[in-house]
mmCIF file of C-alpha atoms in Angstrom:
data_model
loop_
_atom_site.group_PDB
_atom_site.id
_atom_site.type_symbol
_atom_site.label_atom_id
_atom_site.label_comp_id
_atom_site.label_asym_id
_atom_site.label_seq_id
_atom_site.Cartn_x
_atom_site.Cartn_y
_atom_site.Cartn_z
ATOM 1 C CA MET A 16 0.000 0.000 0.000
ATOM 2 C CA LYS A 17 1.276 3.430 -0.906
ATOM 3 C CA ASN A 18 -0.107 5.426 2.006
ATOM 4 C CA ASN A 19 -2.227 5.260 5.132
ATOM 5 C CA GLN A 20 -5.164 7.175 3.715
ATOM 6 C CA THR A 21 -8.593 5.547 3.609
ATOM 7 C CA LEU A 22 -11.934 6.389 2.018
ATOM 8 C CA ARG A 23 -15.193 6.190 3.966
ATOM 9 C CA HIS A 24 -18.132 4.831 2.003
ATOM 10 C CA SER A 25 -20.466 7.094 4.004
ATOM 11 C CA ASP A 26 -19.058 10.052 2.056
ATOM 12 C CA ALA A 27 -20.507 8.674 -1.199
ATOM 13 C CA GLN A 28 -23.979 9.636 -2.418
ATOM 14 C CA THR A 29 -23.898 7.320 -5.430
ATOM 15 C CA ILE A 30 -22.467 3.825 -4.999
ATOM 16 C CA LEU A 31 -21.898 1.249 -7.714
ATOM 17 C CA LEU A 32 -21.857 -2.355 -6.473
ATOM 18 C CA VAL A 33 -20.166 -4.764 -8.875
ATOM 19 C CA ALA A 34 -20.364 -8.570 -8.838
ATOM 20 C CA ALA A 35 -19.762 -11.228 -11.447
ATOM 21 C CA ALA A 36 -22.867 -13.395 -11.049
ATOM 22 C CA PRO A 37 -26.450 -13.263 -9.686
ATOM 23 C CA LEU A 38 -25.546 -16.149 -7.350
ATOM 24 C CA GLU A 39 -23.387 -13.696 -5.396
ATOM 25 C CA THR A 40 -26.087 -11.031 -4.946
ATOM 26 C CA ALA A 41 -29.527 -12.623 -4.456
ATOM 27 C CA HIS A 42 -29.781 -11.970 -0.708
ATOM 28 C CA LEU A 43 -28.424 -8.442 -1.013
ATOM 29 C CA ARG A 44 -30.892 -7.587 -3.780
ATOM 30 C CA ALA A 45 -33.782 -8.856 -1.672
ATOM 31 C CA GLN A 46 -32.728 -6.991 1.472
ATOM 32 C CA LEU A 47 -32.234 -3.711 -0.393
ATOM 33 C CA GLU A 48 -35.466 -4.241 -2.368
ATOM 34 C CA MET A 49 -33.574 -3.527 -5.542
ATOM 35 C CA LYS A 50 -35.475 -3.032 -8.761
ATOM 36 C CA ALA A 51 -34.229 -4.269 -12.128
ATOM 37 C CA VAL A 52 -33.460 -1.410 -14.529
ATOM 38 C CA GLY A 53 -31.867 -3.551 -17.215
ATOM 39 C CA GLN A 54 -30.824 -7.096 -17.962
ATOM 40 C CA ALA A 55 -27.950 -7.022 -15.481
ATOM 41 C CA GLN A 56 -28.502 -3.819 -13.515
ATOM 42 C CA PHE A 57 -30.490 -3.072 -10.352
ATOM 43 C CA GLU A 58 -31.109 0.053 -8.282
ATOM 44 C CA ALA A 59 -32.231 1.036 -4.781
ATOM 45 C CA SER A 60 -32.128 4.079 -2.506
ATOM 46 C CA ARG A 61 -30.900 3.921 1.086
ATOM 47 C CA GLN A 62 -30.378 6.772 3.525
ATOM 48 C CA GLY A 63 -30.448 9.280 0.695
ATOM 49 C CA ARG A 64 -27.915 7.346 -1.367
ATOM 50 C CA LYS A 65 -28.444 5.887 -4.804
ATOM 51 C CA ILE A 66 -27.132 2.310 -4.950
ATOM 52 C CA THR A 67 -26.686 0.577 -8.294
ATOM 53 C CA LEU A 68 -25.779 -3.092 -8.672
ATOM 54 C CA LEU A 69 -24.129 -4.318 -11.855
ATOM 55 C CA HIS A 70 -23.676 -7.976 -12.815
ATOM 56 C CA THR A 71 -20.679 -8.091 -15.134
ATOM 57 C CA GLY A 72 -20.497 -11.786 -15.969
ATOM 58 C CA ILE A 73 -17.562 -14.096 -15.268
ATOM 59 C CA GLY A 74 -14.022 -13.142 -16.190
ATOM 60 C CA MET A 75 -11.859 -10.164 -17.080
ATOM 61 C CA VAL A 76 -13.306 -9.482 -20.540
ATOM 62 C CA ASN A 77 -16.900 -9.397 -19.302
ATOM 63 C CA THR A 78 -15.896 -7.214 -16.355
ATOM 64 C CA ALA A 79 -14.063 -4.688 -18.507
ATOM 65 C CA TYR A 80 -16.868 -4.574 -21.072
ATOM 66 C CA ALA A 81 -19.669 -4.142 -18.521
ATOM 67 C CA LEU A 82 -17.810 -1.450 -16.595
ATOM 68 C CA GLY A 83 -16.792 0.400 -19.753
ATOM 69 C CA ASP A 84 -20.395 0.396 -20.951
ATOM 70 C CA TYR A 85 -21.696 1.628 -17.595
ATOM 71 C CA LEU A 86 -19.019 4.292 -17.046
ATOM 72 C CA ALA A 87 -19.639 5.733 -20.499
ATOM 73 C CA HIS A 88 -22.900 7.117 -19.099
ATOM 74 C CA GLU A 89 -22.555 7.198 -15.302
ATOM 75 C CA ARG A 90 -19.908 8.240 -12.785
ATOM 76 C CA PRO A 91 -20.447 6.935 -9.224
ATOM 77 C CA ASP A 92 -18.838 8.522 -6.183
ATOM 78 C CA LEU A 93 -17.626 5.063 -5.146
ATOM 79 C CA ALA A 94 -17.451 1.620 -6.770
ATOM 80 C CA VAL A 95 -17.458 -1.572 -4.688
ATOM 81 C CA HIS A 96 -16.430 -4.939 -6.089
ATOM 82 C CA PHE A 97 -17.415 -8.069 -4.163
ATOM 83 C CA GLY A 98 -17.757 -11.807 -4.528
ATOM 84 C CA ILE A 99 -15.984 -15.052 -3.689
ATOM 85 C CA ALA A 100 -12.348 -16.072 -4.117
ATOM 86 C CA GLY A 101 -9.955 -18.948 -3.784
ATOM 87 C CA SER A 102 -7.115 -18.546 -1.310
ATOM 88 C CA TYR A 103 -3.464 -19.530 -1.566
ATOM 89 C CA ASP A 104 -3.094 -18.347 2.033
ATOM 90 C CA ARG A 105 -4.081 -21.061 4.533
ATOM 91 C CA GLY A 106 -4.045 -18.415 7.258
ATOM 92 C CA LEU A 107 -7.360 -17.152 5.885
ATOM 93 C CA ALA A 108 -10.397 -19.155 6.952
ATOM 94 C CA LEU A 109 -13.005 -20.510 4.563
ATOM 95 C CA GLY A 110 -15.937 -18.100 4.618
ATOM 96 C CA GLN A 111 -13.787 -15.206 5.882
ATOM 97 C CA VAL A 112 -14.366 -11.771 4.345
ATOM 98 C CA VAL A 113 -11.276 -9.769 3.376
ATOM 99 C CA GLU A 114 -10.450 -6.575 1.518
ATOM 100 C CA VAL A 115 -8.343 -6.830 -1.637
ATOM 101 C CA VAL A 116 -6.043 -3.800 -1.790
ATOM 102 C CA GLU A 117 -3.695 -5.028 -4.527
ATOM 103 C CA ASP A 118 -4.386 -7.198 -7.558
ATOM 104 C CA THR A 119 -2.319 -8.566 -10.423
ATOM 105 C CA PHE A 120 -2.990 -9.917 -13.920
ATOM 106 C CA ALA A 121 -1.447 -13.386 -13.685
ATOM 107 C CA GLU A 122 -1.141 -14.266 -17.362
ATOM 108 C CA LEU A 123 -0.343 -10.951 -19.031
ATOM 109 C CA GLY A 124 3.204 -11.312 -20.297
ATOM 110 C CA ALA A 125 5.357 -13.856 -22.078
ATOM 111 C CA SER A 126 7.142 -17.114 -21.410
ATOM 112 C CA SER A 127 10.802 -17.338 -22.367
ATOM 113 C CA PRO A 128 13.784 -19.686 -21.966
ATOM 114 C CA GLU A 129 14.846 -17.440 -19.076
ATOM 115 C CA GLY A 130 11.448 -17.730 -17.369
ATOM 116 C CA TRP A 131 8.304 -15.640 -17.045
ATOM 117 C CA LEU A 132 8.317 -12.043 -18.311
ATOM 118 C CA ASP A 133 5.680 -9.643 -17.008
ATOM 119 C CA LEU A 134 4.760 -6.465 -18.873
ATOM 120 C CA GLU A 135 7.342 -4.370 -17.055
ATOM 121 C CA SER A 136 10.075 -6.844 -17.988
ATOM 122 C CA MET A 137 8.907 -6.611 -21.595
ATOM 123 C CA GLY A 138 8.842 -2.815 -21.514
ATOM 124 C CA PHE A 139 5.106 -2.421 -22.152
ATOM 125 C CA ALA A 140 2.837 -0.488 -19.793
ATOM 126 C CA GLN A 141 -0.895 -1.161 -19.903
ATOM 127 C CA PHE A 142 -1.463 2.572 -19.500
ATOM 128 C CA GLU A 143 0.049 5.672 -17.965
ATOM 129 C CA GLN A 144 -1.714 8.136 -15.719
ATOM 130 C CA ALA A 145 -0.424 11.211 -13.877
ATOM 131 C CA GLY A 146 3.113 10.231 -14.805
ATOM 132 C CA GLN A 147 2.788 6.697 -13.446
ATOM 133 C CA ALA A 148 3.051 3.594 -15.601
ATOM 134 C CA PHE A 149 0.792 0.632 -14.782
ATOM 135 C CA TYR A 150 1.890 -2.891 -15.677
ATOM 136 C CA ASN A 151 0.499 -6.145 -14.210
ATOM 137 C CA THR A 152 -0.157 -5.009 -10.642
ATOM 138 C CA PHE A 153 -2.628 -2.399 -9.382
ATOM 139 C CA ILE A 154 -2.826 -0.976 -5.862
ATOM 140 C CA ASN A 155 -5.839 0.751 -4.357
ATOM 141 C CA PRO A 156 -4.585 4.165 -3.123
ATOM 142 C CA LEU A 157 -7.645 4.650 -0.883
ATOM 143 C CA PRO A 158 -8.696 1.395 0.817
ATOM 144 C CA SER A 159 -11.627 1.259 3.193
ATOM 145 C CA PRO A 160 -11.346 2.119 6.898
ATOM 146 C CA THR A 161 -12.794 -1.273 7.884
ATOM 147 C CA SER A 162 -10.874 -3.645 10.135
ATOM 148 C CA LEU A 163 -10.938 -6.440 7.555
ATOM 149 C CA PRO A 164 -7.632 -8.117 6.686
ATOM 150 C CA LYS A 165 -6.012 -6.320 3.744
ATOM 151 C CA VAL A 166 -4.861 -8.869 1.167
ATOM 152 C CA THR A 167 -3.296 -9.220 -2.267
ATOM 153 C CA GLY A 168 -4.926 -10.946 -5.209
ATOM 154 C CA LEU A 169 -4.142 -12.635 -8.495
ATOM 155 C CA THR A 170 -6.543 -12.515 -11.456
ATOM 156 C CA SER A 171 -6.464 -15.244 -14.091
ATOM 157 C CA ASN A 172 -8.610 -16.677 -16.870
ATOM 158 C CA GLN A 173 -8.713 -20.056 -15.202
ATOM 159 C CA VAL A 174 -9.260 -21.398 -11.724
ATOM 160 C CA HIS A 175 -6.031 -23.270 -11.084
ATOM 161 C CA GLY A 176 -6.895 -26.864 -10.203
ATOM 162 C CA THR A 177 -3.838 -29.052 -10.741
ATOM 163 C CA ALA A 178 -0.618 -29.232 -8.760
ATOM 164 C CA GLU A 179 1.390 -28.338 -11.871
ATOM 165 C CA ALA A 180 -0.707 -25.264 -12.724
ATOM 166 C CA ILE A 181 -0.677 -24.045 -9.121
ATOM 167 C CA ALA A 182 3.094 -24.434 -8.860
ATOM 168 C CA ALA A 183 3.570 -22.562 -12.136
ATOM 169 C CA VAL A 184 1.512 -19.533 -11.143
ATOM 170 C CA GLN A 185 3.037 -19.431 -7.656
ATOM 171 C CA SER A 186 6.507 -19.421 -9.211
ATOM 172 C CA ARG A 187 5.554 -16.145 -10.911
ATOM 173 C CA TYR A 188 3.677 -14.378 -8.136
ATOM 174 C CA ASP A 189 3.322 -14.688 -4.369
ATOM 175 C CA LYS A 190 -0.249 -13.522 -3.734
ATOM 176 C CA GLN A 191 -2.967 -14.508 -1.286
ATOM 177 C CA LEU A 192 -6.148 -14.776 -3.374
ATOM 178 C CA GLU A 193 -7.207 -15.967 -6.808
ATOM 179 C CA THR A 194 -10.148 -14.523 -8.763
ATOM 180 C CA MET A 195 -11.169 -14.135 -12.392
ATOM 181 C CA GLU A 196 -12.165 -10.448 -12.359
ATOM 182 C CA SER A 197 -10.518 -8.271 -9.714
ATOM 183 C CA ALA A 198 -7.551 -6.849 -11.626
ATOM 184 C CA ALA A 199 -9.864 -5.771 -14.451
ATOM 185 C CA PHE A 200 -12.017 -3.912 -11.919
ATOM 186 C CA PHE A 201 -8.954 -2.240 -10.387
ATOM 187 C CA ALA A 202 -7.692 -1.159 -13.812
ATOM 188 C CA CYS A 203 -11.056 0.299 -14.857
ATOM 189 C CA MET A 204 -11.433 2.289 -11.664
ATOM 190 C CA LEU A 205 -7.876 3.629 -11.707
ATOM 191 C CA ARG A 206 -8.104 4.636 -15.365
ATOM 192 C CA ASN A 207 -11.370 6.470 -14.715
ATOM 193 C CA GLU A 208 -10.110 7.919 -11.404
ATOM 194 C CA ILE A 209 -13.102 6.566 -9.485
ATOM 195 C CA PRO A 210 -12.569 5.684 -5.797
ATOM 196 C CA PHE A 211 -13.167 2.016 -5.116
ATOM 197 C CA HIS A 212 -13.111 -0.796 -2.583
ATOM 198 C CA ALA A 213 -12.894 -4.538 -3.249
ATOM 199 C CA PHE A 214 -14.067 -7.313 -0.935
ATOM 200 C CA ARG A 215 -14.039 -11.108 -1.210
ATOM 201 C CA ALA A 216 -15.137 -14.055 0.907
ATOM 202 C CA ILE A 217 -12.990 -17.187 0.779
ATOM 203 C CA SER A 218 -14.841 -20.117 -0.816
ATOM 204 C CA ASN A 219 -11.937 -22.541 -1.177
ATOM 205 C CA TYR A 220 -8.211 -23.029 -0.961
ATOM 206 C CA VAL A 221 -6.294 -23.178 -4.231
ATOM 207 C CA THR A 222 -5.456 -26.881 -4.373
ATOM 208 C CA PRO A 223 -5.945 -29.675 -6.910
ATOM 209 C CA ARG A 224 -9.634 -29.289 -7.719
ATOM 210 C CA ASP A 225 -11.984 -30.955 -5.223
ATOM 211 C CA LYS A 226 -15.280 -29.103 -4.898
ATOM 212 C CA SER A 227 -16.331 -31.296 -1.974
ATOM 213 C CA GLN A 228 -13.886 -29.234 0.110
ATOM 214 C CA TRP A 229 -15.284 -25.868 -1.009
ATOM 215 C CA LYS A 230 -17.557 -23.687 1.132
ATOM 216 C CA LEU A 231 -19.257 -21.823 -1.705
ATOM 217 C CA LYS A 232 -22.617 -21.285 0.017
ATOM 218 C CA LEU A 233 -20.948 -20.080 3.220
ATOM 219 C CA ALA A 234 -18.750 -17.619 1.317
ATOM 220 C CA VAL A 235 -21.643 -16.240 -0.728
ATOM 221 C CA GLU A 236 -23.765 -15.749 2.399
ATOM 222 C CA ASN A 237 -20.972 -14.220 4.488
ATOM 223 C CA MET A 238 -19.999 -11.780 1.774
ATOM 224 C CA GLN A 239 -23.515 -10.424 1.350
ATOM 225 C CA ASP A 240 -24.231 -10.369 5.091
ATOM 226 C CA TRP A 241 -21.027 -8.426 5.739
ATOM 227 C CA LEU A 242 -21.855 -5.844 3.084
ATOM 228 C CA LEU A 243 -25.360 -5.379 4.432
ATOM 229 C CA GLN A 244 -24.458 -5.229 8.123
ATOM 230 C CA ASN A 245 -21.183 -3.331 7.996
ATOM 231 C CA TYR A 246 -21.179 -1.319 4.817
ATOM 232 C CA VAL A 247 -24.291 -0.674 2.728
ATOM 233 C CA LEU A 248 -26.827 -0.110 5.497
ATOM 234 C CA ILE A 249 -24.780 2.012 7.898
ATOM 235 C CA ASP A 250 -23.461 5.571 7.873
#
């Protein structure tokens, strides 16, 4: 993290909630009595604030497209990304809610006889803003003031589910979480200079794939309950 500054969500009058799939938002939509205003968009008002929920679809491409389409017409005071994640870090409990303050594109780069080359090694920035070049990794300059653990994430096009694939990605990056969307969200918000927070609940550990060991329902419930009780519904 670059500094000790934080951003309070209570300062925002318009909040954009972003999730990949309806599975991750059903309880929240019901509790906020959100009304559909499009195929993948919902709205509600709480305590004088306008709250919009956007379902982006799974993956980086869908996330970037949905956010680009939305931000072409709207500019929220704050954007909040949430959902479930796999964890490389066994110190995080299944079902635990955490805040992602740094995220990295896992596969953006090149393989070579000398090993993995990220964009910085190749000399290509994704974009530049205010004199700063952005490569694979993005850091939130204004995380939330919550007491949640602050963690790092890795975004990839696949959920790693074999010992070989897990070892390969861990040889490139030492991060705590794995998702399929977060880095795309970070990049969109930073490029548009929109304050943002990102939260995830741990559904599984990143191991050779065995869904019998996952706690998907617990993670989905905990994530929505935390947002409702500690974030969306309070000043």
